């Protein structure tokens, strides 16, 4: 063999192998960047930041369930039955309002069929800066439309070994893909109950003085609600937005009380809800007043995360328009909420 | 641009080689040099446009100084003024970008002042291209230079294989090669040998250094949690990382140069084979040692002014070397310790020559390992803490975090197929430490390997598979850790 033959052989081999890898990745497309899964294709839904974008690009749907880990236990089959839609679930654990808003806006832009968006609004995020993102290394090459940076996807050892290969093997063995009901769903292996919730909670040594919402914080709330919640609804008046404040456990409210932030949090939520009520296509559901759920720690695995049964209950409530906050009943709702959480006997939690 | 990136390997490098040789083939030699210059500038500017401006400014300044010294060759004092000014500005700029914040921090600490840090970003490679140009300016002052055009000079400084991480090439090594007509013809022997060296260098960086780097990073960030065995593992991991990373870069540079028929100087000659510290420095970052010898040690008098002065000169060189490596007391301490050990070795040369080589190797390797701790640690206290953990950490069992940090996609896949591997993953970690060290001690250097390369099916398959594995390792999948609130 000559050096010339070796040189040409190396270049040819490398080119051929890389081309095969690209073609296989594009064929099984575990992140749905190029196409929806083909008939009989196996795929595993298990990586939110990598797969949600592709799901909104290529799956067929006319409704979206989205939000933080508060939405991971939703079942799209239940949503479809309740509302007569064909829904997808795209949760983003630990996400900021901006991350979720941008995802919803992009999905709507890509899919003109969307008619319903169900989204949770984690109440502590009302006080976070509007442009805050919680993570740093997002796979932007999947989110944009630049084909050149797709090389990060097509020639990626972690993806090829961890996702393409299993998809190929699963397809040959006719393994069923993950359903949206199962996607990110941790209900079956979580441990619920008072003992678990309180074991994970460390009480402070003293109760801080209650603080009201400052002027600067008011501006923050207005900023984030405008940019990250209502703007997409305003831009899409034909789409219904079912936004809900999730039923955090009473221990969460205790933690706010302990830090002196209870009043601040309630004021922030009031401001946010008032802003949302200005839009006829936004339906605000607040499960803060579902006191029965909130005070029963058997529903929770920690201070905020509730079981799949509660997710099911939330869907049914939304269908029946229970816990709906409207312009007509909002004052009554605010009064009821403030009265309950400010005057609650928090010590009774620890008895 | 990074060598270990898709754009570099799949686009830039092929484009440079194709364009350079195609233009030379149609005898557009000047255009070929301009093309090379343009691509090198794009390579550097890809990191940051401002860095590019700084480097261009530096090149312009030094070239103008050279022209000035040629014009006023007969006016000794003016010539000296130009040289001194150029050297001062080069070093001043390096000081500003690299050491300003360090200087202010220490000023504040000692004098309780409150000067504000500027958080200056360091232009990549500034230490390298500054030293390269200093050597040029000083040689110009001494009258040791032929006539160079601006293109000659600019191509020499910006030549992309060696721009960011060396080897530190001198003008007389590179410029005549660019002028050599013979070298402008594409040569398959050189191309294939160079490609082979490039792939080996890339593998050293991506498949070894970056992997053990995860172990070192975890260890240095969690020193308190390490027991004795884990501390030793972390220390060895960094020893492997720094050698395979730095020599990997040099091998890539030499390989790429060879692909273009350009010979770049050897920078690493199997340094972990050294049986005494002076031998280590003859093998490690050879071009830096060469620079310091020519431009610091010899002007100070070298070994020609008595024993005591020789030792002082050696200490000064290592002190400057420590400072050059980074703006932290850890680097300065590292330099001083190496200098002291060199002086000691030199002073006891006769007695040392009687010691068996194996023993010499153990002492040298142990010393180098301990000193790398200072090189890597964020602070002196961190370094001393890790060293003390080696001796006082006890044995807490196999550290699962360290084992986990080495488990890449392919190892996880293999562990899923082979149960024994899954339950004994420390074997993989041990492999990543022991095998590279054995390789470093027993394998040939990059020049020897290029020389010894025989075209064969085995070498073709090996080179191809390594290159494919490296390319596919340029991107990974980030882990998003869930945290609430």
PDB file of N, CA, C and O in Angstrom, chain B residues 212-247:
ATOM      1  N   UNK B 212     -10.426  12.161  31.080  1.00  0.00           N
ATOM      2  CA  UNK B 212      -9.861  12.213  32.441  1.00  0.00           C
ATOM      3  C   UNK B 212     -10.026  13.603  33.034  1.00  0.00           C
ATOM      4  O   UNK B 212      -9.997  13.764  34.258  1.00  0.00           O
ATOM      5  N   UNK B 213     -10.188  14.598  32.155  1.00  0.00           N
ATOM      6  CA  UNK B 213     -10.455  15.947  32.638  1.00  0.00           C
ATOM      7  C   UNK B 213     -11.697  16.004  33.504  1.00  0.00           C
ATOM      8  O   UNK B 213     -11.769  16.774  34.465  1.00  0.00           O
ATOM      9  N   UNK B 214     -12.698  15.174  33.178  1.00  0.00           N
ATOM     10  CA  UNK B 214     -13.917  15.145  34.004  1.00  0.00           C
ATOM     11  C   UNK B 214     -13.600  14.697  35.425  1.00  0.00           C
ATOM     12  O   UNK B 214     -14.167  15.205  36.396  1.00  0.00           O
ATOM     13  N   UNK B 215     -12.676  13.733  35.521  1.00  0.00           N
ATOM     14  CA  UNK B 215     -12.273  13.228  36.839  1.00  0.00           C
ATOM     15  C   UNK B 215     -11.543  14.325  37.614  1.00  0.00           C
ATOM     16  O   UNK B 215     -11.829  14.597  38.777  1.00  0.00           O
ATOM     17  N   UNK B 216     -10.591  14.972  36.930  1.00  0.00           N
ATOM     18  CA  UNK B 216      -9.823  16.043  37.571  1.00  0.00           C
ATOM     19  C   UNK B 216     -10.738  17.192  37.985  1.00  0.00           C
ATOM     20  O   UNK B 216     -10.630  17.711  39.095  1.00  0.00           O
ATOM     21  N   UNK B 217     -11.651  17.563  37.102  1.00  0.00           N
ATOM     22  CA  UNK B 217     -12.558  18.674  37.417  1.00  0.00           C
ATOM     23  C   UNK B 217     -13.412  18.373  38.635  1.00  0.00           C
ATOM     24  O   UNK B 217     -13.581  19.224  39.508  1.00  0.00           O
ATOM     25  N   UNK B 218     -13.955  17.155  38.662  1.00  0.00           N
ATOM     26  CA  UNK B 218     -14.770  16.794  39.825  1.00  0.00           C
ATOM     27  C   UNK B 218     -13.927  16.841  41.090  1.00  0.00           C
ATOM     28  O   UNK B 218     -14.320  17.411  42.101  1.00  0.00           O
ATOM     29  N   UNK B 219     -12.722  16.234  40.999  1.00  0.00           N
ATOM     30  CA  UNK B 219     -11.854  16.154  42.176  1.00  0.00           C
ATOM     31  C   UNK B 219     -11.455  17.509  42.720  1.00  0.00           C
ATOM     32  O   UNK B 219     -11.557  17.769  43.924  1.00  0.00           O
ATOM     33  N   UNK B 220     -11.019  18.390  41.831  1.00  0.00           N
ATOM     34  CA  UNK B 220     -10.554  19.700  42.294  1.00  0.00           C
ATOM     35  C   UNK B 220     -11.696  20.584  42.795  1.00  0.00           C
ATOM     36  O   UNK B 220     -11.470  21.533  43.530  1.00  0.00           O
ATOM     37  N   UNK B 221     -12.933  20.255  42.393  1.00  0.00           N
ATOM     38  CA  UNK B 221     -14.077  21.037  42.877  1.00  0.00           C
ATOM     39  C   UNK B 221     -14.627  20.482  44.191  1.00  0.00           C
ATOM     40  O   UNK B 221     -15.425  21.137  44.852  1.00  0.00           O
ATOM     41  N   UNK B 222     -14.191  19.256  44.561  1.00  0.00           N
ATOM     42  CA  UNK B 222     -14.741  18.613  45.765  1.00  0.00           C
ATOM     43  C   UNK B 222     -13.634  17.984  46.605  1.00  0.00           C
ATOM     44  O   UNK B 222     -13.749  16.837  47.038  1.00  0.00           O
ATOM     45  N   UNK B 223     -12.565  18.750  46.831  1.00  0.00           N
ATOM     46  CA  UNK B 223     -11.373  18.192  47.477  1.00  0.00           C
ATOM     47  C   UNK B 223     -11.680  17.583  48.853  1.00  0.00           C
ATOM     48  O   UNK B 223     -11.173  16.523  49.202  1.00  0.00           O
ATOM     49  N   UNK B 224     -12.562  18.275  49.619  1.00  0.00           N
ATOM     50  CA  UNK B 224     -12.841  17.792  50.979  1.00  0.00           C
ATOM     51  C   UNK B 224     -13.449  16.398  51.001  1.00  0.00           C
ATOM     52  O   UNK B 224     -13.343  15.692  52.002  1.00  0.00           O
ATOM     53  N   UNK B 225     -14.134  16.019  49.921  1.00  0.00           N
ATOM     54  CA  UNK B 225     -14.807  14.721  49.920  1.00  0.00           C
ATOM     55  C   UNK B 225     -13.913  13.574  49.454  1.00  0.00           C
ATOM     56  O   UNK B 225     -14.367  12.439  49.379  1.00  0.00           O
ATOM     57  N   UNK B 226     -12.659  13.881  49.136  1.00  0.00           N
ATOM     58  CA  UNK B 226     -11.797  12.832  48.582  1.00  0.00           C
ATOM     59  C   UNK B 226     -11.029  12.114  49.680  1.00  0.00           C
ATOM     60  O   UNK B 226     -10.494  12.747  50.585  1.00  0.00           O
ATOM     61  N   UNK B 227     -10.975  10.773  49.553  1.00  0.00           N
ATOM     62  CA  UNK B 227     -10.097  10.038  50.475  1.00  0.00           C
ATOM     63  C   UNK B 227      -8.724   9.922  49.809  1.00  0.00           C
ATOM     64  O   UNK B 227      -8.490  10.506  48.745  1.00  0.00           O
ATOM     65  N   UNK B 228      -7.820   9.132  50.408  1.00  0.00           N
ATOM     66  CA  UNK B 228      -6.450   9.029  49.877  1.00  0.00           C
ATOM     67  C   UNK B 228      -6.426   8.529  48.444  1.00  0.00           C
ATOM     68  O   UNK B 228      -5.790   9.132  47.574  1.00  0.00           O
ATOM     69  N   UNK B 229      -7.118   7.416  48.226  1.00  0.00           N
ATOM     70  CA  UNK B 229      -7.102   6.797  46.899  1.00  0.00           C
ATOM     71  C   UNK B 229      -7.694   7.738  45.852  1.00  0.00           C
ATOM     72  O   UNK B 229      -7.141   7.916  44.760  1.00  0.00           O
ATOM     73  N   UNK B 230      -8.806   8.383  46.211  1.00  0.00           N
ATOM     74  CA  UNK B 230      -9.453   9.310  45.278  1.00  0.00           C
ATOM     75  C   UNK B 230      -8.538  10.493  44.992  1.00  0.00           C
ATOM     76  O   UNK B 230      -8.445  10.964  43.852  1.00  0.00           O
ATOM     77  N   UNK B 231      -7.837  10.991  46.012  1.00  0.00           N
ATOM     78  CA  UNK B 231      -6.935  12.128  45.820  1.00  0.00           C
ATOM     79  C   UNK B 231      -5.807  11.766  44.870  1.00  0.00           C
ATOM     80  O   UNK B 231      -5.452  12.550  43.990  1.00  0.00           O
ATOM     81  N   UNK B 232      -5.248  10.568  45.056  1.00  0.00           N
ATOM     82  CA  UNK B 232      -4.173  10.122  44.168  1.00  0.00           C
ATOM     83  C   UNK B 232      -4.715   9.970  42.749  1.00  0.00           C
ATOM     84  O   UNK B 232      -4.058  10.372  41.781  1.00  0.00           O
ATOM     85  N   UNK B 233      -5.923   9.427  42.644  1.00  0.00           N
ATOM     86  CA  UNK B 233      -6.550   9.262  41.326  1.00  0.00           C
ATOM     87  C   UNK B 233      -6.717  10.612  40.638  1.00  0.00           C
ATOM     88  O   UNK B 233      -6.405  10.760  39.454  1.00  0.00           O
ATOM     89  N   UNK B 234      -7.195  11.586  41.392  1.00  0.00           N
ATOM     90  CA  UNK B 234      -7.412  12.931  40.827  1.00  0.00           C
ATOM     91  C   UNK B 234      -6.084  13.546  40.394  1.00  0.00           C
ATOM     92  O   UNK B 234      -5.976  14.144  39.320  1.00  0.00           O
ATOM     93  N   UNK B 235      -5.069  13.377  41.217  1.00  0.00           N
ATOM     94  CA  UNK B 235      -3.748  13.921  40.888  1.00  0.00           C
ATOM     95  C   UNK B 235      -3.228  13.292  39.587  1.00  0.00           C
ATOM     96  O   UNK B 235      -2.771  13.995  38.686  1.00  0.00           O
ATOM     97  N   UNK B 236      -3.328  11.975  39.503  1.00  0.00           N
ATOM     98  CA  UNK B 236      -2.865  11.275  38.301  1.00  0.00           C
ATOM     99  C   UNK B 236      -3.713  11.643  37.084  1.00  0.00           C
ATOM    100  O   UNK B 236      -3.193  11.776  35.976  1.00  0.00           O
ATOM    101  N   UNK B 237      -5.002  11.831  37.332  1.00  0.00           N
ATOM    102  CA  UNK B 237      -5.892  12.202  36.224  1.00  0.00           C
ATOM    103  C   UNK B 237      -5.447  13.522  35.612  1.00  0.00           C
ATOM    104  O   UNK B 237      -5.400  13.670  34.384  1.00  0.00           O
ATOM    105  N   UNK B 238      -5.085  14.480  36.452  1.00  0.00           N
ATOM    106  CA  UNK B 238      -4.646  15.758  35.897  1.00  0.00           C
ATOM    107  C   UNK B 238      -3.301  15.619  35.191  1.00  0.00           C
ATOM    108  O   UNK B 238      -3.069  16.245  34.159  1.00  0.00           O
ATOM    109  N   UNK B 239      -2.423  14.793  35.761  1.00  0.00           N
ATOM    110  CA  UNK B 239      -1.135  14.537  35.116  1.00  0.00           C
ATOM    111  C   UNK B 239      -1.345  14.003  33.702  1.00  0.00           C
ATOM    112  O   UNK B 239      -0.636  14.392  32.769  1.00  0.00           O
ATOM    113  N   UNK B 240      -2.305  13.108  33.560  1.00  0.00           N
ATOM    114  CA  UNK B 240      -2.631  12.566  32.236  1.00  0.00           C
ATOM    115  C   UNK B 240      -3.274  13.644  31.376  1.00  0.00           C
ATOM    116  O   UNK B 240      -2.891  13.868  30.222  1.00  0.00           O
ATOM    117  N   UNK B 241      -4.222  14.373  31.966  1.00  0.00           N
ATOM    118  CA  UNK B 241      -4.969  15.366  31.192  1.00  0.00           C
ATOM    119  C   UNK B 241      -4.045  16.425  30.592  1.00  0.00           C
ATOM    120  O   UNK B 241      -4.108  16.708  29.399  1.00  0.00           O
ATOM    121  N   UNK B 242      -3.186  17.009  31.418  1.00  0.00           N
ATOM    122  CA  UNK B 242      -2.407  18.134  30.926  1.00  0.00           C
ATOM    123  C   UNK B 242      -1.434  17.690  29.845  1.00  0.00           C
ATOM    124  O   UNK B 242      -1.245  18.379  28.842  1.00  0.00           O
ATOM    125  N   UNK B 243      -0.873  16.502  30.007  1.00  0.00           N
ATOM    126  CA  UNK B 243       0.058  16.038  28.976  1.00  0.00           C
ATOM    127  C   UNK B 243      -0.667  15.693  27.673  1.00  0.00           C
ATOM    128  O   UNK B 243      -0.248  16.121  26.587  1.00  0.00           O
ATOM    129  N   UNK B 244      -1.731  14.938  27.777  1.00  0.00           N
ATOM    130  CA  UNK B 244      -2.432  14.517  26.557  1.00  0.00           C
ATOM    131  C   UNK B 244      -3.131  15.687  25.864  1.00  0.00           C
ATOM    132  O   UNK B 244      -3.253  15.706  24.642  1.00  0.00           O
ATOM    133  N   UNK B 245      -3.568  16.660  26.642  1.00  0.00           N
ATOM    134  CA  UNK B 245      -4.204  17.839  26.061  1.00  0.00           C
ATOM    135  C   UNK B 245      -3.171  18.698  25.320  1.00  0.00           C
ATOM    136  O   UNK B 245      -3.302  18.981  24.125  1.00  0.00           O
ATOM    137  N   UNK B 246      -2.112  19.066  26.027  1.00  0.00           N
ATOM    138  CA  UNK B 246      -1.123  19.967  25.468  1.00  0.00           C
ATOM    139  C   UNK B 246      -0.332  19.289  24.348  1.00  0.00           C
ATOM    140  O   UNK B 246      -0.156  19.848  23.264  1.00  0.00           O
ATOM    141  N   UNK B 247       0.131  18.063  24.603  1.00  0.00           N
ATOM    142  CA  UNK B 247       0.900  17.392  23.547  1.00  0.00           C
ATOM    143  C   UNK B 247      -0.012  17.001  22.392  1.00  0.00           C
ATOM    144  O   UNK B 247       0.427  16.973  21.235  1.00  0.00           O
TER     145      UNK B 247
END
